[in-house]
Coordinates of C-alpha atoms in Angstrom, one line a residue:
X283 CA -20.6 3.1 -3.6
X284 CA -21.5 6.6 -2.5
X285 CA -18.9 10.0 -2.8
X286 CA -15.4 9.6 -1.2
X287 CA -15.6 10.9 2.3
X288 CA -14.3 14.5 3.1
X289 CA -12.3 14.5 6.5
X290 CA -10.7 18.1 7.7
X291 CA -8.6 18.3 10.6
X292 CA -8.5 22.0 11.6
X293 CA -5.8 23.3 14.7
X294 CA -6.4 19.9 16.0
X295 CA -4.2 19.5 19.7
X296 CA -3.7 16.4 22.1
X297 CA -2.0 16.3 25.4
X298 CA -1.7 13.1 26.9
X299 CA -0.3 13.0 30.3
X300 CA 0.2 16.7 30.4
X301 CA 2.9 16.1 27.0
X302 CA 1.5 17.9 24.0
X303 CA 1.6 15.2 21.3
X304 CA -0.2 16.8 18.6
X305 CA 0.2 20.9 18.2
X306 CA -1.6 22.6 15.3
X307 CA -2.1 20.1 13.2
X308 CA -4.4 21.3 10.1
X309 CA -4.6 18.9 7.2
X310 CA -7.7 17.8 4.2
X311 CA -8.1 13.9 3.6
X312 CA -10.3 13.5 -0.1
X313 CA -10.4 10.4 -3.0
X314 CA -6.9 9.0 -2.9
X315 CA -4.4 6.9 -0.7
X316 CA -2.3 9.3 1.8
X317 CA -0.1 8.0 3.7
X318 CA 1.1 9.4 6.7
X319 CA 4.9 9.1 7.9
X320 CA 7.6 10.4 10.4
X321 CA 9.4 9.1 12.9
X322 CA 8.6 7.5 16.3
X323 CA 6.6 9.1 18.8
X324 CA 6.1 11.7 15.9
X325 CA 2.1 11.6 17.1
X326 CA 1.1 9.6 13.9
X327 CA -1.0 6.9 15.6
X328 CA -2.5 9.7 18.2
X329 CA -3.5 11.5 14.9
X330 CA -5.0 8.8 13.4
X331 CA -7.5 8.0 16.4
X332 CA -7.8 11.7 16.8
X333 CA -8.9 11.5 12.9
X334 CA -11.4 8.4 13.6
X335 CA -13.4 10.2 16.7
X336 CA -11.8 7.7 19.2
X337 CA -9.2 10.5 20.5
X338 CA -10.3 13.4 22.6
X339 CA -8.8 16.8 21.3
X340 CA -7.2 19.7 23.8
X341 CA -8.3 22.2 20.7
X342 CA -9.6 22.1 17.3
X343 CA -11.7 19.9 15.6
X344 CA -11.7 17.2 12.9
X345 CA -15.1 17.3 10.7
X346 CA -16.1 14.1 8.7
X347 CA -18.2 15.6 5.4
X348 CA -18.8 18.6 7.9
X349 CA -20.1 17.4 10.6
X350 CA -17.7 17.4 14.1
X351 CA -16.5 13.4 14.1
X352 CA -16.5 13.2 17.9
X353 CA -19.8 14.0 17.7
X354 CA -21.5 11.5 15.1
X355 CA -23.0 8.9 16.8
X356 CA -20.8 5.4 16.4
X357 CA -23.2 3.8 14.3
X358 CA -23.4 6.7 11.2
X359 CA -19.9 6.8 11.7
X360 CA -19.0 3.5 11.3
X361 CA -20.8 3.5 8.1
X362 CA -18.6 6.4 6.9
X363 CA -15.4 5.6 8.1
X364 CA -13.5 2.4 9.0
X365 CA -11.1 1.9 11.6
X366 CA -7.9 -0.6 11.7
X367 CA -6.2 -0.8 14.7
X368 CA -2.5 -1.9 15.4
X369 CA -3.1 -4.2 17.6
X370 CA -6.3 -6.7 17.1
X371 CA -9.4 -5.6 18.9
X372 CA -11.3 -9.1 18.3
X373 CA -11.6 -12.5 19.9
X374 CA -9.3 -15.2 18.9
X375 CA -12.4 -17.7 19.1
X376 CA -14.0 -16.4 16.1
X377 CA -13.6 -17.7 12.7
X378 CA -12.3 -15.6 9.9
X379 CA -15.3 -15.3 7.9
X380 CA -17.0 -14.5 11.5
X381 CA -14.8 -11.4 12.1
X382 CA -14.7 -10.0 8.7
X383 CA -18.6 -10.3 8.8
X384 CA -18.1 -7.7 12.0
X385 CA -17.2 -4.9 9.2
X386 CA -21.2 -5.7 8.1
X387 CA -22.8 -4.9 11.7
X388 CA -23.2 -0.8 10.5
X389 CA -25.1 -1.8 7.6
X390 CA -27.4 -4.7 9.2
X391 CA -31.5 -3.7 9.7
X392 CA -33.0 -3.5 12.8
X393 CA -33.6 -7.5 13.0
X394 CA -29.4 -7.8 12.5
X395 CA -29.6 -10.9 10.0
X396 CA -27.1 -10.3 7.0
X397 CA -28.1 -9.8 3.2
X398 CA -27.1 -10.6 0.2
X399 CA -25.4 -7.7 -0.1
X400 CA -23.7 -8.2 3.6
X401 CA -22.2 -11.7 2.1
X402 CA -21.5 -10.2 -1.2
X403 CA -19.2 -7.4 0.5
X404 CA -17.4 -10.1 3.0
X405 CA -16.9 -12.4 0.3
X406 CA -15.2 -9.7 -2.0
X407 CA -12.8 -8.3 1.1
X408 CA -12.1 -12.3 1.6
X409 CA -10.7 -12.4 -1.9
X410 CA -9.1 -9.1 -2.2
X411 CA -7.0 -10.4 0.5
X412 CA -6.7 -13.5 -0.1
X413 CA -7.7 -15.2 3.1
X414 CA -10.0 -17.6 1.4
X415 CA -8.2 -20.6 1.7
X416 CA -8.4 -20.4 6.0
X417 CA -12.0 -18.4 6.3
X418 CA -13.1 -21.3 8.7
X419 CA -10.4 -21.4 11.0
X420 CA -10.3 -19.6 14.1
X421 CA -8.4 -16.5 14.6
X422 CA -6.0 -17.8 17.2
X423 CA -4.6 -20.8 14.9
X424 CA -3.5 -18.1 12.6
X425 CA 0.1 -16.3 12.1
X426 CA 0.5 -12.5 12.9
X427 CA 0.6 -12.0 9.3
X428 CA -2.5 -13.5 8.1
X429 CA -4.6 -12.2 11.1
X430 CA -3.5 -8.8 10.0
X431 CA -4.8 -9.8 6.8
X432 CA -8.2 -10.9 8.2
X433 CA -8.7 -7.4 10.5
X434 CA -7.5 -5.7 6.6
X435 CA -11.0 -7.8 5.3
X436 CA -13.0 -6.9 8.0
X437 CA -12.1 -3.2 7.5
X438 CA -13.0 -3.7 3.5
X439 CA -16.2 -5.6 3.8
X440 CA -17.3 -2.1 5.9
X441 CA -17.5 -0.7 2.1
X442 CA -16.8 2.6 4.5
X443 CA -15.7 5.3 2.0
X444 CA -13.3 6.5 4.2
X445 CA -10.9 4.1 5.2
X446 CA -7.8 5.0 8.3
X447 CA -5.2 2.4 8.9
X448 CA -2.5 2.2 11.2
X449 CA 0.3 0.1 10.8
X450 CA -1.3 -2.1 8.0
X451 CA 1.9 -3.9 7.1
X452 CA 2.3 -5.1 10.5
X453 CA 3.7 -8.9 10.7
X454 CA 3.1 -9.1 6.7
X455 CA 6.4 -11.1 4.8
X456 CA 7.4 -8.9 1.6
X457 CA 5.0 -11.1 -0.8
X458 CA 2.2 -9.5 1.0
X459 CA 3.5 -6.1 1.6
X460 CA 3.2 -6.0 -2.1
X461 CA -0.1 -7.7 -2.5
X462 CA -1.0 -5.0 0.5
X463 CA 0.3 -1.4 -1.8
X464 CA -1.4 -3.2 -5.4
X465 CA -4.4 -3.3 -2.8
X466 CA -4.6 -0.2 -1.3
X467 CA -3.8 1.9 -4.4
X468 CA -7.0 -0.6 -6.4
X469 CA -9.3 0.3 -3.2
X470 CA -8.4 4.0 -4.0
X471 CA -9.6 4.5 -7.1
X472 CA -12.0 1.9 -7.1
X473 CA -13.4 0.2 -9.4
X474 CA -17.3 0.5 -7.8
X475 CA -16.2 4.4 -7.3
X476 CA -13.3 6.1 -5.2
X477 CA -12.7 5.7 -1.7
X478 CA -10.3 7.9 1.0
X479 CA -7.3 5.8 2.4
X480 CA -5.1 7.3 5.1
X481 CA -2.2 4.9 6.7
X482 CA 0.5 5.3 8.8
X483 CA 3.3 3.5 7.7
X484 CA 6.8 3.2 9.0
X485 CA 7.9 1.1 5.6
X486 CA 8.9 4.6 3.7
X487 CA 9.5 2.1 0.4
X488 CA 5.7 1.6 0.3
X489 CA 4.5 4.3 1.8
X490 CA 6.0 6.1 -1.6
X491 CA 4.3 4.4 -3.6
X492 CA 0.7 6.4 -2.0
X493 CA -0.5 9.3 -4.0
X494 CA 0.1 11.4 -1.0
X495 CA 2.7 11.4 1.7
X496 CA 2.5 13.5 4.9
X497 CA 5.4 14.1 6.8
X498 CA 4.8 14.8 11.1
X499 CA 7.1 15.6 13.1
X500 CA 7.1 16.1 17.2
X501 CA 3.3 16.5 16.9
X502 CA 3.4 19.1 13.8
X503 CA 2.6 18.5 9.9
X504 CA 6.0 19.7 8.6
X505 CA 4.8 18.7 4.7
X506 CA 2.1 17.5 2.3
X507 CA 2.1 16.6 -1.2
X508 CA 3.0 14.4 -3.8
X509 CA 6.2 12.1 -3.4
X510 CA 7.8 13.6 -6.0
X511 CA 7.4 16.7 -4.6
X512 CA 10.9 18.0 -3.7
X513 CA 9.8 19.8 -0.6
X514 CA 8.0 16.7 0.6
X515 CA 10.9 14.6 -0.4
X516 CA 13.5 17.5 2.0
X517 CA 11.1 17.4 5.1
X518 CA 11.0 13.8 5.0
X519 CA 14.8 13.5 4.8
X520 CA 15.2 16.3 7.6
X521 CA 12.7 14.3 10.1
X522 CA 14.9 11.1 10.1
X523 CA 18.4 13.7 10.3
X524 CA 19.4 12.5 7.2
X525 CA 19.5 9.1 7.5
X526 CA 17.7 8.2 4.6
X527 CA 18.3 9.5 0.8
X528 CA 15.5 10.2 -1.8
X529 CA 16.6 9.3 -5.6
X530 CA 14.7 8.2 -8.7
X531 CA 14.4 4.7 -10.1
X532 CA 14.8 3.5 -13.5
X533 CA 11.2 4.4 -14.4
X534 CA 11.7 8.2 -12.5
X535 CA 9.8 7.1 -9.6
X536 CA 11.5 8.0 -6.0
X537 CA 12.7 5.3 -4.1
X538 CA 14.0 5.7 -0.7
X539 CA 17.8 4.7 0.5
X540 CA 20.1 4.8 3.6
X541 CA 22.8 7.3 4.1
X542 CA 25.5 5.1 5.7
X543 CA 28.2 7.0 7.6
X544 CA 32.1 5.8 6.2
X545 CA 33.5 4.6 9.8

C-alpha cells in the first residue's frame, strides 16, 4: 500500500440554511485512527463530508496530500480516500460480495472487469469483517447490524489510505463493537503499511480507545490530542456539562463514566 494520506483542514466554515455549523475549524489528519467526538448537532457529520469533498465550504479549504479535495476529480479521489456514510447509499438488491466489490470500481481499467488483485482486496475486507458466512445474500435479508458491516467491507476492499467514517458502530450488538475498535486500530497501523482513520463516534467508551480524540463543539475544534491527554480529557467533560467523568482503569487506560446527580 502506498504512504498514509495527508488531509489538512485549514479555517474551514459551513452554513447551512443561513446557521453557521462549522466556524474555524483548522485540524491535520496523518497515519493513525482519530476519532472525532462531541455532542449532537456539534457539526461532526457536516465535518466529515466537508473533509471527504462532498460538502461545500462558506470559507477555507480542506487539501488531500495538497491538493484542494473539492477539486480532485471523484475518480482520483476515491482512490485516496474512502467514504462511509450513516445511512446506506446502496441497493438492497445486491448481494454482499456485489456491494463490497463497489469499493473496487476506482481501481478497475478502462474495460471495468475485476483482477486478481480486485478479488484479493474484497475477499480480505470480507474476512476482516466477518461477513463471509452471508456474502451471497442480498442486502435487504440482512439485519441493520450486519449491513453496517457489509458497507464497513466495501469501504476496506477500497484499500483507500485514507479512510472517514461516520457513525461506524451504528446498529452493531457489543460483540461487534469490539470486533469493530480491534479492527479499526489493526487497519491503522497496518500490517501491508499504515492507513489514516477518522470516525465520528458517539460511543465515547470506544472512541477512547483511538489514538486520537477530537473534541467539537457548536461547530468549533475545542481540543486535540491523545486521550490521556488531560486537557483533551477537560474539554471533552466540559462539552457534555459534566455529565460524564474521565478516570483510569486497572491497566491506566481512561475509561469514561456518568456523573449521576444524588436526587
Amino acid at each position: 500500500m502506498s504512504r498514509p494520506a495527508s488531509l489538512r483542514a485549514g479555517d474551514v466554515g459551513v452554513r447551512l440554511g443561513g446557521r453557521l455549523v462549522l466556524d474555524g475549524v483548522n485540524l491535520e489528519i496523518g497515519a493513525g485512527w482519530t476519532a472525532l467526538v462531541g455532542p449532537n448537532g456539534a457539526g461532526k457529520s457536516t465535518l466529515l463530508r466537508a473533509l471527504a469533498g462532498l460538502q461545500p465550504l462558506s470559507r477555507g479549504a480542506v487539501l488531500l496530500d495538497g491538493e484542494d479535495v473539492h477539486r480532485i476529480r471523484p475518480a482520483r479521489r476515491a482512490a485516496r480516500l474512502a467514504w462511509l456514510a450513516q445511512q446506506g447509499e446502496v441497493t438492497g438488491e445486491l448481494s454482499v460480495r456485489e456491494t463490497v466489490e463497489l469499493g473496487r470500481i476506482a481501481h478497475l481499467g478502462l474495460m471495468g472487469t475485476p483482477g486478481p488483485a480486485d478479488r484479493e482486496a474484497v475477499d480480505r475486507a470480507i474476512a476482516l469483517t466477518e461477513c463471509g458466512a452471508w456474502e451471497r445474500r442480498r442486502l435487504h435479508d440482512l439485519s441493520g447490524g450486519e449491513r453496517q458491516r457489509v458497507l464497513l467491507a466495501r469501504v476496506l476492499a477500497t484499500e483507500a489510505p485514507l479512510l472517514l467514517l461516520d457513525e461506524p458502530t451504528t446498529h452493531l450488538d457489543a460483540p461487534h463493537q469490539v470486533m469493530l475498535t480491534r479492527l479499526l486500530r489493526r487497519i491503522a497501523r497496518g500490517e501491508d503499511g499504515p492507513r489514516a482513520v477518522l470516525s465520528v463516534l458517539h460511543d465515547l467508551p470506544i472512541a477512547l480507545r483511538a489514538d486520537r480524540l477530537l473534541v467539537l463543539e457548536r461547530g468549533r475544534l475545542r481540543a486535540g490530542g491523545a486521550p490521556t491527554d488531560a486537557a483533551v480529557q477537560a474539554a471533552l467533560v466540559d462539552v457534555f456539562d459534566g455529565a460524564i467523568r474521565i478516570e483510569a482503569d486497572a491497566r491506566g487506560a481512561p475509561r469514561v463514566g456518568l456523573t449521576l446527580d444524588a436526587e
